[in-house]
PDB file of C-alpha atoms in Angstrom:
ATOM      1  CA  MET A   1     -75.974  17.652  44.409  1.00 48.00           C
ATOM      2  CA  GLU A   2     -76.814  21.171  45.518  1.00 50.00           C
ATOM      3  CA  PRO A   3     -76.526  21.803  49.275  1.00 52.00           C
ATOM      4  CA  ALA A   4     -79.848  22.097  51.112  1.00 52.00           C
ATOM      5  CA  PHE A   5     -78.835  25.392  52.701  1.00 48.00           C
ATOM      6  CA  LYS A   6     -76.948  28.207  51.035  1.00 53.00           C
ATOM      7  CA  PRO A   7     -76.196  31.121  53.368  1.00 51.00           C
ATOM      8  CA  LYS A   8     -75.975  34.547  51.849  1.00 52.00           C
ATOM      9  CA  ILE A   9     -72.370  35.509  51.062  1.00 53.00           C
ATOM     10  CA  THR A  10     -71.612  39.187  51.566  1.00 58.00           C
ATOM     11  CA  PRO A  11     -68.701  40.551  49.493  1.00 60.00           C
ATOM     12  CA  ILE A  12     -65.662  41.422  51.599  1.00 66.00           C
ATOM     13  CA  ASP A  13     -63.561  44.479  50.790  1.00 65.00           C
ATOM     14  CA  ARG A  14     -59.925  43.386  51.199  1.00 64.00           C
ATOM     15  CA  ILE A  15     -57.758  46.341  52.291  1.00 67.00           C
ATOM     16  CA  GLN A  16     -54.031  45.779  51.790  1.00 64.00           C
ATOM     17  CA  GLU A  17     -51.725  48.791  51.973  1.00 66.00           C
ATOM     18  CA  ASN A  18     -48.452  47.219  53.068  1.00 70.00           C
ATOM     19  CA  LEU A  19     -45.150  48.432  51.654  1.00 73.00           C
ATOM     20  CA  VAL A  20     -44.376  45.427  49.436  1.00 78.00           C
ATOM     21  CA  ALA A  21     -47.970  44.753  48.314  1.00 75.00           C
ATOM     22  CA  LYS A  22     -47.479  45.681  44.631  1.00 82.00           C
ATOM     23  CA  VAL A  23     -44.195  43.796  44.229  1.00 87.00           C
ATOM     24  CA  GLU A  24     -45.596  40.803  46.101  1.00 83.00           C
ATOM     25  CA  ARG A  25     -48.752  40.768  43.952  1.00 85.00           C
ATOM     26  CA  ARG A  26     -46.697  40.704  40.746  1.00 90.00           C
ATOM     27  CA  ALA A  27     -44.588  37.853  42.115  1.00 91.00           C
ATOM     28  CA  LEU A  28     -47.659  35.868  43.186  1.00 90.00           C
ATOM     29  CA  ASN A  29     -49.368  36.368  39.826  1.00 92.00           C
ATOM     30  CA  TRP A  30     -46.181  35.143  38.086  1.00 93.00           C
ATOM     31  CA  LEU A  31     -46.073  32.056  40.294  1.00 93.00           C
ATOM     32  CA  CYS A  32     -49.800  31.351  39.854  1.00 93.00           C
ATOM     33  CA  ALA A  33     -49.451  31.431  36.069  1.00 93.00           C
ATOM     34  CA  ARG A  34     -46.710  28.793  36.238  1.00 93.00           C
ATOM     35  CA  MET A  35     -48.158  26.586  38.967  1.00 93.00           C
ATOM     36  CA  PRO A  36     -48.731  22.979  37.789  1.00 93.00           C
ATOM     37  CA  ARG A  37     -52.422  22.087  37.480  1.00 92.00           C
ATOM     38  CA  ARG A  38     -52.021  19.227  39.940  1.00 94.00           C
ATOM     39  CA  VAL A  39     -51.183  21.735  42.706  1.00 94.00           C
ATOM     40  CA  SER A  40     -54.372  22.840  44.477  1.00 95.00           C
ATOM     41  CA  PRO A  41     -54.993  25.708  46.929  1.00 95.00           C
ATOM     42  CA  ASP A  42     -55.500  23.148  49.727  1.00 95.00           C
ATOM     43  CA  MET A  43     -52.086  21.652  49.004  1.00 96.00           C
ATOM     44  CA  LEU A  44     -50.547  25.109  49.295  1.00 95.00           C
ATOM     45  CA  THR A  45     -52.337  25.685  52.609  1.00 96.00           C
ATOM     46  CA  ALA A  46     -50.819  22.445  53.914  1.00 96.00           C
ATOM     47  CA  PHE A  47     -47.432  23.524  52.533  1.00 96.00           C
ATOM     48  CA  GLY A  48     -47.691  26.779  54.483  1.00 96.00           C
ATOM     49  CA  MET A  49     -48.495  24.902  57.692  1.00 97.00           C
ATOM     50  CA  PHE A  50     -45.473  22.682  57.056  1.00 97.00           C
ATOM     51  CA  GLY A  51     -43.387  25.854  56.855  1.00 97.00           C
ATOM     52  CA  ALA A  52     -44.722  26.988  60.235  1.00 97.00           C
ATOM     53  CA  LEU A  53     -43.729  23.614  61.723  1.00 98.00           C
ATOM     54  CA  LEU A  54     -40.233  24.061  60.281  1.00 98.00           C
ATOM     55  CA  VAL A  55     -39.975  27.476  61.952  1.00 98.00           C
ATOM     56  CA  PHE A  56     -41.103  26.036  65.294  1.00 98.00           C
ATOM     57  CA  THR A  57     -38.686  23.096  65.026  1.00 98.00           C
ATOM     58  CA  GLY A  58     -35.789  25.386  64.166  1.00 98.00           C
ATOM     59  CA  TYR A  59     -36.354  27.611  67.195  1.00 98.00           C
ATOM     60  CA  LEU A  60     -36.715  24.576  69.454  1.00 97.00           C
ATOM     61  CA  GLY A  61     -33.547  23.024  68.041  1.00 97.00           C
ATOM     62  CA  SER A  62     -31.599  26.240  68.612  1.00 96.00           C
ATOM     63  CA  ASN A  63     -31.407  25.225  72.267  1.00 96.00           C
ATOM     64  CA  LEU A  64     -28.941  22.580  71.092  1.00 96.00           C
ATOM     65  CA  ASP A  65     -27.168  24.435  68.295  1.00 96.00           C
ATOM     66  CA  PRO A  66     -27.688  27.935  66.827  1.00 96.00           C
ATOM     67  CA  ASN A  67     -27.412  26.475  63.312  1.00 97.00           C
ATOM     68  CA  TRP A  68     -30.973  25.197  63.750  1.00 97.00           C
ATOM     69  CA  LEU A  69     -32.041  28.815  63.239  1.00 97.00           C
ATOM     70  CA  TRP A  70     -31.394  28.357  59.516  1.00 98.00           C
ATOM     71  CA  LEU A  71     -34.253  25.861  59.487  1.00 98.00           C
ATOM     72  CA  SER A  72     -36.512  28.573  60.931  1.00 97.00           C
ATOM     73  CA  ILE A  73     -35.417  31.034  58.257  1.00 97.00           C
ATOM     74  CA  GLY A  74     -36.137  28.493  55.514  1.00 97.00           C
ATOM     75  CA  GLY A  75     -39.465  27.740  57.192  1.00 97.00           C
ATOM     76  CA  TYR A  76     -40.498  31.387  56.935  1.00 97.00           C
ATOM     77  CA  VAL A  77     -39.963  31.241  53.153  1.00 96.00           C
ATOM     78  CA  VAL A  78     -41.981  28.004  52.877  1.00 97.00           C
ATOM     79  CA  HIS A  79     -44.735  29.493  55.040  1.00 96.00           C
ATOM     80  CA  TRP A  80     -44.871  32.645  52.886  1.00 93.00           C
ATOM     81  CA  LEU A  81     -45.194  30.596  49.698  1.00 93.00           C
ATOM     82  CA  GLY A  82     -48.005  28.426  51.016  1.00 94.00           C
ATOM     83  CA  ASP A  83     -49.883  31.096  52.929  1.00 91.00           C
ATOM     84  CA  SER A  84     -49.705  33.716  50.181  1.00 90.00           C
ATOM     85  CA  LEU A  85     -50.299  31.446  47.220  1.00 92.00           C
ATOM     86  CA  ASP A  86     -53.290  29.369  48.345  1.00 91.00           C
ATOM     87  CA  GLY A  87     -55.892  32.124  48.079  1.00 89.00           C
ATOM     88  CA  SER A  88     -54.079  33.780  45.171  1.00 91.00           C
ATOM     89  CA  LEU A  89     -54.167  30.559  43.161  1.00 93.00           C
ATOM     90  CA  ALA A  90     -57.877  30.042  43.882  1.00 93.00           C
ATOM     91  CA  ARG A  91     -58.675  33.565  42.685  1.00 91.00           C
ATOM     92  CA  TYR A  92     -56.370  33.216  39.648  1.00 92.00           C
ATOM     93  CA  ARG A  93     -58.094  30.000  38.569  1.00 92.00           C
ATOM     94  CA  LYS A  94     -61.538  31.372  39.549  1.00 93.00           C
ATOM     95  CA  ILE A  95     -62.230  28.393  41.800  1.00 92.00           C
ATOM     96  CA  GLU A  96     -62.806  30.322  45.032  1.00 90.00           C
ATOM     97  CA  ARG A  97     -64.851  28.782  47.832  1.00 91.00           C
ATOM     98  CA  PRO A  98     -65.477  31.929  49.887  1.00 87.00           C
ATOM     99  CA  ARG A  99     -66.764  30.467  53.165  1.00 88.00           C
ATOM    100  CA  TYR A 100     -64.520  27.400  53.117  1.00 92.00           C
ATOM    101  CA  GLY A 101     -61.450  29.387  52.122  1.00 89.00           C
ATOM    102  CA  TYR A 102     -62.065  32.151  54.665  1.00 87.00           C
ATOM    103  CA  PHE A 103     -62.603  29.663  57.485  1.00 92.00           C
ATOM    104  CA  LEU A 104     -59.670  27.381  56.660  1.00 93.00           C
ATOM    105  CA  ASP A 105     -57.210  30.164  55.828  1.00 91.00           C
ATOM    106  CA  HIS A 106     -57.752  32.144  59.010  1.00 89.00           C
ATOM    107  CA  SER A 107     -57.874  29.031  61.180  1.00 94.00           C
ATOM    108  CA  CYS A 108     -54.493  27.987  59.790  1.00 94.00           C
ATOM    109  CA  ASP A 109     -53.165  31.534  60.195  1.00 92.00           C
ATOM    110  CA  GLY A 110     -54.000  31.476  63.904  1.00 92.00           C
ATOM    111  CA  PHE A 111     -52.389  28.083  64.469  1.00 95.00           C
ATOM    112  CA  ALA A 112     -49.322  28.926  62.360  1.00 95.00           C
ATOM    113  CA  THR A 113     -48.726  32.222  64.160  1.00 94.00           C
ATOM    114  CA  THR A 114     -49.046  30.429  67.501  1.00 95.00           C
ATOM    115  CA  LEU A 115     -46.333  27.998  66.366  1.00 96.00           C
ATOM    116  CA  LEU A 116     -44.062  30.848  65.238  1.00 96.00           C
ATOM    117  CA  VAL A 117     -44.404  33.011  68.334  1.00 96.00           C
ATOM    118  CA  VAL A 118     -44.349  30.176  70.873  1.00 96.00           C
ATOM    119  CA  GLY A 119     -41.328  28.784  69.025  1.00 97.00           C
ATOM    120  CA  ILE A 120     -39.513  32.072  69.567  1.00 97.00           C
ATOM    121  CA  GLY A 121     -40.384  31.866  73.264  1.00 96.00           C
ATOM    122  CA  LEU A 122     -39.047  28.313  73.511  1.00 97.00           C
ATOM    123  CA  SER A 123     -35.735  29.327  71.958  1.00 96.00           C
ATOM    124  CA  PRO A 124     -32.862  30.370  74.258  1.00 95.00           C
ATOM    125  CA  PHE A 125     -33.040  33.967  73.009  1.00 95.00           C
ATOM    126  CA  VAL A 126     -36.472  35.216  74.160  1.00 96.00           C
ATOM    127  CA  LEU A 127     -38.464  34.564  77.331  1.00 95.00           C
ATOM    128  CA  LEU A 128     -41.668  32.620  76.752  1.00 95.00           C
ATOM    129  CA  GLU A 129     -43.634  35.121  78.838  1.00 95.00           C
ATOM    130  CA  VAL A 130     -42.524  37.926  76.518  1.00 96.00           C
ATOM    131  CA  SER A 131     -43.460  35.951  73.416  1.00 96.00           C
ATOM    132  CA  LEU A 132     -46.920  35.326  74.840  1.00 96.00           C
ATOM    133  CA  VAL A 133     -47.447  39.091  75.091  1.00 96.00           C
ATOM    134  CA  ALA A 134     -46.741  39.319  71.342  1.00 95.00           C
ATOM    135  CA  LEU A 135     -49.083  36.380  70.698  1.00 95.00           C
ATOM    136  CA  ALA A 136     -51.841  38.061  72.719  1.00 96.00           C
ATOM    137  CA  GLY A 137     -51.400  41.225  70.639  1.00 94.00           C
ATOM    138  CA  TYR A 138     -51.667  39.241  67.404  1.00 91.00           C
ATOM    139  CA  LEU A 139     -54.793  37.417  68.558  1.00 93.00           C
ATOM    140  CA  LEU A 140     -56.432  40.681  69.615  1.00 94.00           C
ATOM    141  CA  MET A 141     -55.738  42.187  66.181  1.00 91.00           C
ATOM    142  CA  SER A 142     -57.142  39.025  64.572  1.00 90.00           C
ATOM    143  CA  ILE A 143     -60.330  39.411  66.612  1.00 91.00           C
ATOM    144  CA  HIS A 144     -60.549  43.033  65.477  1.00 91.00           C
ATOM    145  CA  ALA A 145     -60.126  42.031  61.820  1.00 88.00           C
ATOM    146  CA  PHE A 146     -62.828  39.360  62.040  1.00 87.00           C
ATOM    147  CA  LEU A 147     -65.235  41.714  63.807  1.00 89.00           C
ATOM    148  CA  SER A 148     -64.596  44.354  61.130  1.00 87.00           C
ATOM    149  CA  VAL A 149     -65.626  41.855  58.463  1.00 85.00           C
ATOM    150  CA  ARG A 150     -68.938  41.388  60.259  1.00 85.00           C
ATOM    151  CA  VAL A 151     -69.769  45.023  61.035  1.00 85.00           C
ATOM    152  CA  LEU A 152     -68.015  46.875  58.188  1.00 83.00           C
ATOM    153  CA  GLY A 153     -67.611  44.306  55.433  1.00 81.00           C
ATOM    154  CA  GLU A 154     -63.872  45.097  55.432  1.00 78.00           C
ATOM    155  CA  LEU A 155     -60.940  42.737  55.894  1.00 77.00           C
ATOM    156  CA  ARG A 156     -57.889  44.853  56.652  1.00 74.00           C
ATOM    157  CA  LEU A 157     -54.724  42.906  55.891  1.00 69.00           C
ATOM    158  CA  SER A 158     -52.241  45.597  56.901  1.00 67.00           C
ATOM    159  CA  TYR A 159     -51.771  48.236  59.582  1.00 72.00           C
ATOM    160  CA  LEU A 160     -49.182  51.021  59.687  1.00 69.00           C
ATOM    161  CA  ASN A 161     -48.151  49.996  56.137  1.00 70.00           C
ATOM    162  CA  ALA A 162     -47.136  46.548  57.386  1.00 73.00           C
ATOM    163  CA  GLY A 163     -48.786  43.223  56.698  1.00 77.00           C
ATOM    164  CA  PRO A 164     -47.938  39.524  57.082  1.00 82.00           C
ATOM    165  CA  THR A 165     -45.067  39.659  54.570  1.00 85.00           C
ATOM    166  CA  GLU A 166     -43.373  42.583  56.332  1.00 87.00           C
ATOM    167  CA  MET A 167     -43.763  40.756  59.652  1.00 89.00           C
ATOM    168  CA  ARG A 168     -42.084  37.674  58.186  1.00 91.00           C
ATOM    169  CA  LEU A 169     -39.208  39.818  56.930  1.00 92.00           C
ATOM    170  CA  ILE A 170     -38.851  41.357  60.388  1.00 92.00           C
ATOM    171  CA  LEU A 171     -38.865  37.920  62.014  1.00 95.00           C
ATOM    172  CA  ILE A 172     -36.263  36.656  59.545  1.00 96.00           C
ATOM    173  CA  ALA A 173     -34.077  39.660  60.422  1.00 96.00           C
ATOM    174  CA  LEU A 174     -34.644  38.951  64.130  1.00 95.00           C
ATOM    175  CA  THR A 175     -33.644  35.315  63.626  1.00 97.00           C
ATOM    176  CA  LEU A 176     -30.480  36.339  61.769  1.00 96.00           C
ATOM    177  CA  ALA A 177     -29.655  38.698  64.641  1.00 95.00           C
ATOM    178  CA  MET A 178     -30.105  35.809  67.085  1.00 95.00           C
ATOM    179  CA  TYR A 179     -27.705  33.692  65.045  1.00 95.00           C
ATOM    180  CA  ILE A 180     -25.083  36.447  64.792  1.00 94.00           C
ATOM    181  CA  ALA A 181     -25.298  37.886  68.315  1.00 92.00           C
ATOM    182  CA  GLY A 182     -26.062  34.701  70.245  1.00 85.00           C
ATOM    183  CA  ARG A 183     -27.601  34.789  73.690  1.00 84.00           C
ATOM    184  CA  GLU A 184     -27.700  38.381  74.886  1.00 81.00           C
ATOM    185  CA  ALA A 185     -27.265  39.425  78.511  1.00 81.00           C
ATOM    186  CA  PRO A 186     -30.153  41.249  80.262  1.00 79.00           C
ATOM    187  CA  VAL A 187     -30.079  45.018  79.889  1.00 84.00           C
ATOM    188  CA  LEU A 188     -33.359  45.966  81.593  1.00 82.00           C
ATOM    189  CA  TRP A 189     -34.543  43.959  84.608  1.00 85.00           C
ATOM    190  CA  GLN A 190     -34.291  40.367  83.296  1.00 88.00           C
ATOM    191  CA  LEU A 191     -34.923  41.377  79.674  1.00 93.00           C
ATOM    192  CA  ASN A 192     -32.315  41.185  76.928  1.00 93.00           C
ATOM    193  CA  PRO A 193     -32.535  43.203  73.668  1.00 94.00           C
ATOM    194  CA  PHE A 194     -34.468  40.410  71.926  1.00 95.00           C
ATOM    195  CA  ASP A 195     -36.986  40.320  74.786  1.00 95.00           C
ATOM    196  CA  ILE A 196     -37.417  44.079  74.579  1.00 95.00           C
ATOM    197  CA  PHE A 197     -37.983  43.980  70.819  1.00 94.00           C
ATOM    198  CA  VAL A 198     -40.498  41.126  70.872  1.00 95.00           C
ATOM    199  CA  GLY A 199     -42.288  42.567  73.909  1.00 95.00           C
ATOM    200  CA  GLY A 200     -42.357  45.981  72.233  1.00 95.00           C
ATOM    201  CA  VAL A 201     -44.041  44.492  69.173  1.00 94.00           C
ATOM    202  CA  GLY A 202     -46.613  42.870  71.449  1.00 95.00           C
ATOM    203  CA  ILE A 203     -47.331  46.142  73.256  1.00 96.00           C
ATOM    204  CA  LEU A 204     -47.624  47.921  69.899  1.00 94.00           C
ATOM    205  CA  LEU A 205     -50.202  45.368  68.715  1.00 93.00           C
ATOM    206  CA  VAL A 206     -52.240  45.676  71.899  1.00 95.00           C
ATOM    207  CA  THR A 207     -52.137  49.481  71.610  1.00 95.00           C
ATOM    208  CA  LEU A 208     -53.175  49.260  67.956  1.00 93.00           C
ATOM    209  CA  PHE A 209     -56.090  47.022  68.936  1.00 94.00           C
ATOM    210  CA  VAL A 210     -57.303  49.583  71.488  1.00 96.00           C
ATOM    211  CA  THR A 211     -57.010  52.551  69.105  1.00 94.00           C
ATOM    212  CA  GLN A 212     -58.619  50.705  66.175  1.00 92.00           C
ATOM    213  CA  THR A 213     -61.470  49.527  68.412  1.00 94.00           C
ATOM    214  CA  ILE A 214     -62.158  53.103  69.520  1.00 95.00           C
ATOM    215  CA  GLN A 215     -62.098  54.362  65.908  1.00 93.00           C
ATOM    216  CA  VAL A 216     -64.481  51.694  64.629  1.00 92.00           C
ATOM    217  CA  ALA A 217     -66.817  52.127  67.607  1.00 93.00           C
ATOM    218  CA  ARG A 218     -67.006  55.887  66.945  1.00 93.00           C
ATOM    219  CA  ARG A 219     -67.702  55.246  63.252  1.00 91.00           C
ATOM    220  CA  LEU A 220     -70.471  52.774  64.062  1.00 91.00           C
ATOM    221  CA  ALA A 221     -71.950  55.126  66.656  1.00 91.00           C
ATOM    222  CA  VAL A 222     -72.374  57.760  63.940  1.00 91.00           C
ATOM    223  CA  GLU A 223     -73.786  55.270  61.421  1.00 88.00           C
ATOM    224  CA  GLU A 224     -76.136  53.762  64.006  1.00 87.00           C
ATOM    225  CA  PRO A 225     -77.248  56.598  66.314  1.00 86.00           C
ATOM    226  CA  PRO A 226     -79.362  55.841  69.403  1.00 84.00           C
ATOM    227  CA  LEU A 227     -83.051  55.323  68.647  1.00 80.00           C
ATOM    228  CA  ASN A 228     -84.332  57.325  71.623  1.00 71.00           C
TER     229      ASN A 228
END
């Protein structure tokens, strides 16, 4: 049965200029071609969320034993597979559901990132308050991306040549550093090197949000000059 109401779907220009985009795309296409037919995009979305839960559990468990950090590292790989493959598989099989996929994917992204960043803050290596600064920066950039879809028809998936995959690689490297170095002593006020790094990423994201907002506002001001 056809739905009673079909809203107009405006094409979205996906902008992805991260460093590993070409290599990642080849890998995803290879995986999509070999994915069993019984595996659906929704199953992969759930798989990615399971990976985020593994990351969170690993960071929480690291309060008891640093070896739990290996669960977080494995969780990042699981999360990458699910999060990167769900939309790729839908496009590969030409079974996209644009509104449903956009809504579900970005809703899961927000929840998964909250699990990852809060998990870092609940570990013994980074203060929760510092992690929340990074989470605020991520959420601000998410708001900017969603607003850009509405006013520009563009979904930018990378900034400063870095996208979600590069961020996962950075977080894996950070987690390995936690495992190797252990709990670091404060070096600036009550902040240790891990606090400074995570807080610095948060400040960078907030700064990027401000600069990108100014740029888009200037562009829109030119495209839509005052009427009087």
